[in-house]
PDB file of C-alpha atoms in Angstrom:
ATOM      1  CA  ASP A  27      -2.473 -38.055  10.262  1.00 63.00           C
ATOM      2  CA  THR A  28      -3.449 -37.968   6.579  1.00 68.00           C
ATOM      3  CA  ALA A  29      -0.414 -37.210   4.391  1.00 92.00           C
ATOM      4  CA  VAL A  30      -2.109 -35.555   1.400  1.00 96.00           C
ATOM      5  CA  SER A  31      -5.710 -34.483   1.793  1.00 96.00           C
ATOM      6  CA  GLN A  32      -8.188 -32.976  -0.625  1.00 97.00           C
ATOM      7  CA  THR A  33     -11.566 -31.317  -0.246  1.00 97.00           C
ATOM      8  CA  PRO A  34     -14.172 -31.925  -1.334  1.00 97.00           C
ATOM      9  CA  LYS A  35     -14.173 -35.629  -2.133  1.00 96.00           C
ATOM     10  CA  TYR A  36     -17.150 -35.279  -4.454  1.00 97.00           C
ATOM     11  CA  LEU A  37     -18.262 -32.224  -6.380  1.00 97.00           C
ATOM     12  CA  VAL A  38     -21.393 -32.140  -8.512  1.00 97.00           C
ATOM     13  CA  THR A  39     -22.147 -28.898 -10.289  1.00 97.00           C
ATOM     14  CA  GLN A  40     -23.753 -27.454 -13.391  1.00 97.00           C
ATOM     15  CA  MET A  41     -22.107 -26.241 -16.535  1.00 97.00           C
ATOM     16  CA  GLY A  42     -20.950 -22.662 -16.357  1.00 97.00           C
ATOM     17  CA  ASN A  43     -20.329 -22.644 -12.611  1.00 97.00           C
ATOM     18  CA  ASP A  44     -17.007 -21.860 -10.928  1.00 97.00           C
ATOM     19  CA  LYS A  45     -15.604 -24.253  -8.349  1.00 97.00           C
ATOM     20  CA  SER A  46     -12.454 -24.820  -6.296  1.00 97.00           C
ATOM     21  CA  ILE A  47     -10.672 -27.879  -5.002  1.00 98.00           C
ATOM     22  CA  LYS A  48      -8.273 -27.635  -2.090  1.00 98.00           C
ATOM     23  CA  CYS A  49      -5.229 -29.730  -1.284  1.00 97.00           C
ATOM     24  CA  GLU A  50      -3.017 -29.865   1.771  1.00 97.00           C
ATOM     25  CA  GLN A  51       0.016 -31.997   2.576  1.00 96.00           C
ATOM     26  CA  ASN A  52       1.648 -32.477   5.961  1.00 95.00           C
ATOM     27  CA  LEU A  53       4.708 -34.343   4.682  1.00 93.00           C
ATOM     28  CA  GLY A  54       6.935 -31.290   4.588  1.00 93.00           C
ATOM     29  CA  HIS A  55       7.336 -31.686   0.829  1.00 92.00           C
ATOM     30  CA  ASP A  56       8.415 -28.790  -1.355  1.00 89.00           C
ATOM     31  CA  THR A  57       6.582 -29.727  -4.524  1.00 90.00           C
ATOM     32  CA  MET A  58       2.892 -30.251  -5.199  1.00 93.00           C
ATOM     33  CA  TYR A  59       1.012 -31.329  -8.303  1.00 94.00           C
ATOM     34  CA  TRP A  60      -2.423 -31.493  -9.854  1.00 95.00           C
ATOM     35  CA  TYR A  61      -3.352 -34.459 -12.028  1.00 96.00           C
ATOM     36  CA  LYS A  62      -6.495 -35.239 -13.980  1.00 96.00           C
ATOM     37  CA  GLN A  63      -7.711 -38.817 -14.426  1.00 96.00           C
ATOM     38  CA  ASP A  64     -10.292 -39.171 -17.160  1.00 92.00           C
ATOM     39  CA  SER A  65     -13.053 -41.721 -17.556  1.00 87.00           C
ATOM     40  CA  LYS A  66     -10.612 -44.121 -19.213  1.00 85.00           C
ATOM     41  CA  LYS A  67      -8.390 -43.903 -16.136  1.00 86.00           C
ATOM     42  CA  PHE A  68      -5.611 -42.047 -17.965  1.00 90.00           C
ATOM     43  CA  LEU A  69      -3.671 -39.934 -15.472  1.00 93.00           C
ATOM     44  CA  LYS A  70      -2.167 -36.726 -16.795  1.00 92.00           C
ATOM     45  CA  ILE A  71      -0.283 -33.953 -15.050  1.00 91.00           C
ATOM     46  CA  MET A  72      -1.766 -30.474 -15.163  1.00 93.00           C
ATOM     47  CA  PHE A  73       0.319 -28.253 -12.894  1.00 91.00           C
ATOM     48  CA  SER A  74       3.178 -28.355 -10.444  1.00 89.00           C
ATOM     49  CA  TYR A  75       4.390 -25.892  -7.832  1.00 89.00           C
ATOM     50  CA  ASN A  76       7.754 -25.915  -6.112  1.00 86.00           C
ATOM     51  CA  ASN A  77       7.937 -23.722  -3.015  1.00 84.00           C
ATOM     52  CA  LYS A  78       4.950 -21.711  -4.235  1.00 83.00           C
ATOM     53  CA  GLU A  79       6.468 -21.221  -7.698  1.00 86.00           C
ATOM     54  CA  LEU A  80       4.703 -22.632 -10.770  1.00 87.00           C
ATOM     55  CA  ILE A  81       7.114 -24.990 -12.519  1.00 83.00           C
ATOM     56  CA  ILE A  82       4.869 -27.137 -14.687  1.00 82.00           C
ATOM     57  CA  ASN A  83       1.963 -25.774 -16.662  1.00 83.00           C
ATOM     58  CA  GLU A  84       0.769 -28.351 -19.145  1.00 84.00           C
ATOM     59  CA  THR A  85      -1.573 -27.549 -22.010  1.00 80.00           C
ATOM     60  CA  VAL A  86      -4.619 -26.893 -19.898  1.00 88.00           C
ATOM     61  CA  PRO A  87      -7.455 -24.453 -20.665  1.00 91.00           C
ATOM     62  CA  ASN A  88      -6.908 -21.153 -18.909  1.00 92.00           C
ATOM     63  CA  ARG A  89     -10.211 -21.742 -17.126  1.00 96.00           C
ATOM     64  CA  PHE A  90      -8.059 -23.774 -14.751  1.00 96.00           C
ATOM     65  CA  SER A  91      -5.998 -21.700 -12.357  1.00 95.00           C
ATOM     66  CA  PRO A  92      -3.837 -23.163  -9.616  1.00 94.00           C
ATOM     67  CA  LYS A  93      -2.811 -21.200  -6.543  1.00 94.00           C
ATOM     68  CA  SER A  94      -0.311 -22.082  -3.865  1.00 93.00           C
ATOM     69  CA  PRO A  95      -0.565 -19.852  -0.778  1.00 92.00           C
ATOM     70  CA  ASP A  96       2.287 -21.773   0.871  1.00 92.00           C
ATOM     71  CA  LYS A  97       4.236 -24.922   0.141  1.00 90.00           C
ATOM     72  CA  ALA A  98       1.804 -27.093   2.100  1.00 95.00           C
ATOM     73  CA  HIS A  99      -1.263 -26.013   0.136  1.00 96.00           C
ATOM     74  CA  LEU A 100      -2.223 -26.098  -3.512  1.00 96.00           C
ATOM     75  CA  ASN A 101      -5.668 -25.154  -4.727  1.00 96.00           C
ATOM     76  CA  LEU A 102      -7.290 -25.525  -8.120  1.00 97.00           C
ATOM     77  CA  HIS A 103      -9.929 -23.100  -9.296  1.00 97.00           C
ATOM     78  CA  ILE A 104     -11.999 -23.890 -12.362  1.00 97.00           C
ATOM     79  CA  ASN A 105     -14.080 -21.261 -14.132  1.00 96.00           C
ATOM     80  CA  SER A 106     -17.005 -21.807 -16.458  1.00 97.00           C
ATOM     81  CA  LEU A 107     -17.138 -25.548 -15.954  1.00 97.00           C
ATOM     82  CA  GLU A 108     -17.802 -27.710 -18.989  1.00 96.00           C
ATOM     83  CA  LEU A 109     -19.057 -31.278 -19.350  1.00 96.00           C
ATOM     84  CA  GLY A 110     -15.575 -32.382 -20.415  1.00 94.00           C
ATOM     85  CA  ASP A 111     -14.144 -31.262 -17.105  1.00 96.00           C
ATOM     86  CA  SER A 112     -15.832 -34.207 -15.416  1.00 96.00           C
ATOM     87  CA  ALA A 113     -13.019 -36.360 -14.086  1.00 96.00           C
ATOM     88  CA  VAL A 114     -11.180 -37.268 -10.923  1.00 97.00           C
ATOM     89  CA  TYR A 115      -8.618 -34.672  -9.892  1.00 98.00           C
ATOM     90  CA  PHE A 116      -5.694 -35.799  -7.794  1.00 98.00           C
ATOM     91  CA  CYS A 117      -3.293 -33.714  -5.821  1.00 97.00           C
ATOM     92  CA  ALA A 118       0.183 -35.120  -5.170  1.00 95.00           C
ATOM     93  CA  SER A 119       3.360 -34.025  -3.455  1.00 94.00           C
ATOM     94  CA  SER A 120       7.038 -34.930  -3.477  1.00 91.00           C
ATOM     95  CA  GLN A 121      10.042 -33.995  -1.394  1.00 86.00           C
ATOM     96  CA  ARG A 122      12.163 -33.069  -4.380  1.00 73.00           C
ATOM     97  CA  VAL A 123      12.023 -33.267  -8.122  1.00 66.00           C
ATOM     98  CA  PRO A 124      12.227 -35.728  -9.708  1.00 65.00           C
ATOM     99  CA  ALA A 125      11.120 -37.984  -6.924  1.00 76.00           C
ATOM    100  CA  GLU A 126       8.455 -40.251  -5.613  1.00 88.00           C
ATOM    101  CA  GLN A 127       5.077 -38.554  -5.685  1.00 92.00           C
ATOM    102  CA  TYR A 128       2.370 -39.288  -3.136  1.00 94.00           C
ATOM    103  CA  PHE A 129      -1.246 -38.826  -4.079  1.00 96.00           C
ATOM    104  CA  GLY A 130      -4.240 -37.496  -2.231  1.00 97.00           C
ATOM    105  CA  PRO A 131      -7.581 -39.334  -2.218  1.00 97.00           C
ATOM    106  CA  GLY A 132      -8.920 -37.473  -5.241  1.00 97.00           C
ATOM    107  CA  THR A 133     -11.883 -35.245  -5.979  1.00 98.00           C
ATOM    108  CA  ARG A 134     -14.520 -36.656  -8.285  1.00 97.00           C
ATOM    109  CA  LEU A 135     -15.944 -33.745 -10.260  1.00 97.00           C
ATOM    110  CA  THR A 136     -19.183 -34.254 -12.144  1.00 97.00           C
ATOM    111  CA  VAL A 137     -20.453 -31.477 -14.379  1.00 97.00           C
ATOM    112  CA  THR A 138     -24.088 -31.771 -15.440  1.00 96.00           C
TER     113      THR A 138
ATOM    114  CA  GLN B 265       5.225 -37.553 -28.694  1.00 54.00           C
ATOM    115  CA  LYS B 266       6.429 -38.815 -25.341  1.00 65.00           C
ATOM    116  CA  GLU B 267       4.803 -42.118 -24.553  1.00 84.00           C
ATOM    117  CA  VAL B 268       4.635 -44.728 -21.877  1.00 91.00           C
ATOM    118  CA  GLU B 269       3.109 -47.976 -23.048  1.00 93.00           C
ATOM    119  CA  GLN B 270       1.761 -50.792 -20.949  1.00 93.00           C
ATOM    120  CA  ASN B 271       0.068 -54.074 -21.765  1.00 84.00           C
ATOM    121  CA  SER B 272      -3.581 -53.125 -21.569  1.00 76.00           C
ATOM    122  CA  GLY B 273      -4.572 -56.426 -19.992  1.00 80.00           C
ATOM    123  CA  PRO B 274      -6.541 -57.499 -18.237  1.00 91.00           C
ATOM    124  CA  LEU B 275      -4.031 -59.887 -16.758  1.00 95.00           C
ATOM    125  CA  SER B 276      -5.467 -62.762 -14.804  1.00 96.00           C
ATOM    126  CA  VAL B 277      -3.332 -65.078 -12.664  1.00 96.00           C
ATOM    127  CA  PRO B 278      -4.103 -67.672  -9.997  1.00 97.00           C
ATOM    128  CA  GLU B 279      -3.262 -67.075  -6.371  1.00 97.00           C
ATOM    129  CA  GLY B 280       0.360 -67.909  -5.641  1.00 97.00           C
ATOM    130  CA  ALA B 281       1.537 -67.321  -9.209  1.00 97.00           C
ATOM    131  CA  ILE B 282       3.970 -64.689 -10.460  1.00 97.00           C
ATOM    132  CA  ALA B 283       2.352 -61.717 -12.160  1.00 97.00           C
ATOM    133  CA  SER B 284       4.512 -59.925 -14.716  1.00 96.00           C
ATOM    134  CA  LEU B 285       3.679 -56.373 -15.733  1.00 97.00           C
ATOM    135  CA  ASN B 286       5.545 -54.617 -18.517  1.00 96.00           C
ATOM    136  CA  CYS B 287       6.138 -51.043 -19.551  1.00 96.00           C
ATOM    137  CA  THR B 288       8.079 -49.390 -22.374  1.00 95.00           C
ATOM    138  CA  TYR B 289       8.898 -45.729 -22.766  1.00 92.00           C
ATOM    139  CA  SER B 290       9.835 -43.557 -25.693  1.00 88.00           C
ATOM    140  CA  ASP B 291      12.495 -41.171 -24.360  1.00 82.00           C
ATOM    141  CA  ARG B 292      15.932 -42.723 -24.004  1.00 81.00           C
ATOM    142  CA  GLY B 293      16.965 -39.981 -21.592  1.00 78.00           C
ATOM    143  CA  SER B 294      14.423 -40.988 -18.960  1.00 81.00           C
ATOM    144  CA  GLN B 295      15.906 -41.183 -15.496  1.00 82.00           C
ATOM    145  CA  SER B 296      13.251 -42.168 -12.972  1.00 89.00           C
ATOM    146  CA  PHE B 297      10.717 -44.956 -13.066  1.00 93.00           C
ATOM    147  CA  PHE B 298       7.833 -45.736 -10.762  1.00 96.00           C
ATOM    148  CA  TRP B 299       5.127 -48.312 -10.295  1.00 97.00           C
ATOM    149  CA  TYR B 300       1.842 -47.316  -8.728  1.00 97.00           C
ATOM    150  CA  ARG B 301      -1.064 -49.515  -7.697  1.00 98.00           C
ATOM    151  CA  GLN B 302      -4.578 -48.150  -7.959  1.00 97.00           C
ATOM    152  CA  TYR B 303      -7.562 -49.922  -6.505  1.00 97.00           C
ATOM    153  CA  SER B 304     -10.931 -49.123  -8.044  1.00 94.00           C
ATOM    154  CA  GLY B 305     -12.191 -45.787  -6.771  1.00 93.00           C
ATOM    155  CA  LYS B 306      -8.959 -45.055  -4.911  1.00 96.00           C
ATOM    156  CA  SER B 307      -5.879 -42.965  -5.529  1.00 97.00           C
ATOM    157  CA  PRO B 308      -2.587 -44.242  -6.991  1.00 97.00           C
ATOM    158  CA  GLU B 309      -0.311 -45.711  -4.346  1.00 96.00           C
ATOM    159  CA  LEU B 310       3.436 -45.801  -4.914  1.00 95.00           C
ATOM    160  CA  ILE B 311       4.803 -49.315  -4.584  1.00 96.00           C
ATOM    161  CA  MET B 312       8.227 -49.177  -6.276  1.00 95.00           C
ATOM    162  CA  SER B 313      10.722 -46.715  -7.642  1.00 94.00           C
ATOM    163  CA  ILE B 314      13.810 -47.613  -9.672  1.00 94.00           C
ATOM    164  CA  TYR B 315      16.551 -45.412 -11.044  1.00 91.00           C
ATOM    165  CA  SER B 316      19.359 -47.762 -12.142  1.00 91.00           C
ATOM    166  CA  ASN B 317      19.567 -50.669 -14.529  1.00 94.00           C
ATOM    167  CA  GLY B 318      18.932 -54.049 -12.953  1.00 95.00           C
ATOM    168  CA  ASP B 319      16.568 -55.418 -10.368  1.00 96.00           C
ATOM    169  CA  LYS B 320      15.188 -53.873  -7.211  1.00 96.00           C
ATOM    170  CA  GLU B 321      13.340 -56.061  -4.756  1.00 97.00           C
ATOM    171  CA  ASP B 322      10.908 -55.060  -2.019  1.00 95.00           C
ATOM    172  CA  GLY B 323       9.057 -57.921  -0.392  1.00 96.00           C
ATOM    173  CA  ARG B 324       7.032 -59.731  -3.015  1.00 97.00           C
ATOM    174  CA  PHE B 325       7.665 -56.996  -5.594  1.00 97.00           C
ATOM    175  CA  THR B 326      10.619 -56.790  -7.971  1.00 98.00           C
ATOM    176  CA  ALA B 327      11.121 -53.943 -10.401  1.00 97.00           C
ATOM    177  CA  GLN B 328      13.411 -54.507 -13.359  1.00 97.00           C
ATOM    178  CA  LEU B 329      14.897 -51.732 -15.469  1.00 96.00           C
ATOM    179  CA  ASN B 330      16.691 -51.986 -18.792  1.00 95.00           C
ATOM    180  CA  LYS B 331      17.456 -48.510 -20.106  1.00 92.00           C
ATOM    181  CA  ALA B 332      19.071 -49.815 -23.299  1.00 92.00           C
ATOM    182  CA  SER B 333      15.808 -51.522 -24.216  1.00 93.00           C
ATOM    183  CA  GLN B 334      13.719 -48.709 -22.697  1.00 93.00           C
ATOM    184  CA  TYR B 335      11.837 -51.254 -20.679  1.00 94.00           C
ATOM    185  CA  VAL B 336      10.719 -51.472 -17.069  1.00 96.00           C
ATOM    186  CA  SER B 337       8.773 -54.304 -15.509  1.00 97.00           C
ATOM    187  CA  LEU B 338       7.184 -55.279 -12.234  1.00 97.00           C
ATOM    188  CA  LEU B 339       7.048 -58.828 -10.954  1.00 98.00           C
ATOM    189  CA  ILE B 340       4.693 -59.773  -8.169  1.00 98.00           C
ATOM    190  CA  ARG B 341       5.587 -63.083  -6.558  1.00 98.00           C
ATOM    191  CA  ASP B 342       3.102 -65.215  -4.639  1.00 97.00           C
ATOM    192  CA  SER B 343       0.236 -63.121  -5.998  1.00 97.00           C
ATOM    193  CA  GLN B 344      -2.685 -62.622  -3.641  1.00 97.00           C
ATOM    194  CA  PRO B 345      -6.302 -61.664  -4.387  1.00 97.00           C
ATOM    195  CA  SER B 346      -5.555 -58.399  -2.573  1.00 97.00           C
ATOM    196  CA  ASP B 347      -3.085 -57.584  -5.375  1.00 97.00           C
ATOM    197  CA  SER B 348      -6.010 -57.268  -7.787  1.00 97.00           C
ATOM    198  CA  ALA B 349      -5.818 -53.670  -8.977  1.00 97.00           C
ATOM    199  CA  THR B 350      -4.660 -51.512 -11.858  1.00 96.00           C
ATOM    200  CA  TYR B 351      -0.896 -51.052 -12.011  1.00 97.00           C
ATOM    201  CA  LEU B 352       0.389 -47.802 -13.441  1.00 96.00           C
ATOM    202  CA  CYS B 353       3.867 -47.313 -14.831  1.00 96.00           C
ATOM    203  CA  ALA B 354       5.194 -43.766 -14.526  1.00 94.00           C
ATOM    204  CA  VAL B 355       8.317 -42.321 -16.089  1.00 92.00           C
ATOM    205  CA  ASN B 356      10.120 -39.012 -15.726  1.00 86.00           C
ATOM    206  CA  LEU B 357      10.674 -38.267 -19.392  1.00 69.00           C
ATOM    207  CA  ASP B 358      12.385 -34.888 -19.236  1.00 62.00           C
ATOM    208  CA  ARG B 359      16.033 -35.423 -20.005  1.00 58.00           C
ATOM    209  CA  GLY B 360      18.142 -33.835 -17.293  1.00 54.00           C
ATOM    210  CA  SER B 361      15.143 -31.976 -16.012  1.00 54.00           C
ATOM    211  CA  THR B 362      14.301 -31.466 -12.399  1.00 53.00           C
ATOM    212  CA  LEU B 363      10.711 -30.618 -13.143  1.00 65.00           C
ATOM    213  CA  GLY B 364       9.368 -33.960 -11.940  1.00 70.00           C
ATOM    214  CA  ARG B 365       7.025 -34.262 -14.855  1.00 79.00           C
ATOM    215  CA  LEU B 366       5.752 -37.844 -14.673  1.00 86.00           C
ATOM    216  CA  TYR B 367       4.136 -39.485 -17.638  1.00 89.00           C
ATOM    217  CA  PHE B 368       1.848 -42.375 -16.864  1.00 93.00           C
ATOM    218  CA  GLY B 369       0.931 -45.400 -18.901  1.00 94.00           C
ATOM    219  CA  ARG B 370      -2.711 -46.301 -19.204  1.00 93.00           C
ATOM    220  CA  GLY B 371      -2.328 -49.089 -16.680  1.00 94.00           C
ATOM    221  CA  THR B 372      -2.625 -52.858 -16.625  1.00 95.00           C
ATOM    222  CA  GLN B 373      -5.548 -54.341 -14.770  1.00 95.00           C
ATOM    223  CA  LEU B 374      -4.502 -57.374 -12.731  1.00 96.00           C
ATOM    224  CA  THR B 375      -6.909 -59.933 -11.334  1.00 97.00           C
ATOM    225  CA  VAL B 376      -5.661 -62.615  -8.965  1.00 97.00           C
ATOM    226  CA  TRP B 377      -8.191 -65.376  -8.558  1.00 95.00           C
ATOM    227  CA  PRO B 378      -8.268 -67.711  -5.544  1.00 93.00           C
TER     228      PRO B 378
END
């Protein structure tokens, strides 16, 4: 009965490849988020969707493209991966905005 | 530049002591404040939220908010070794916004030694 789940947990890939991370929440929340946590553990928001509508789009390279097929799912597709994209990516969800956000287990992306 | 500042630590306290974690924020219009705990290699876990000035208690945790001073703190009473983690302060900085954009501090690493 995992609340917010992400796949895969680990992702190792080479520069220039395209990869996707998937997120699902079974909390019935309306809003979902993508965060990036860098090697210094700084957590920064990237995107947010509310009922499938993009509401937050931080200054992120356009190689990153989120997609929300329904309010329970939020995916992140990354094109032309670069070394600097190596980080842990967390998905989160909340019932309303602003509100308490609950995080998934994270996806550790390593670009070689 | 919207900022959330935390004592970088590390903070080390003996078991049974009170651990005090502090956070300041730059935007006076901030409305929502959260404390997350993150164990090494794990995801942030929400432990407290506070929206009004004053204290909010939940078990061994007390969050304190002072909007005039733009300051939020977390007290952990009777600290246990299992409390050893990084504590992240998060603030909704968008004045009047419903976007839910949380800004996080860089975290304070707490070690509770037996």
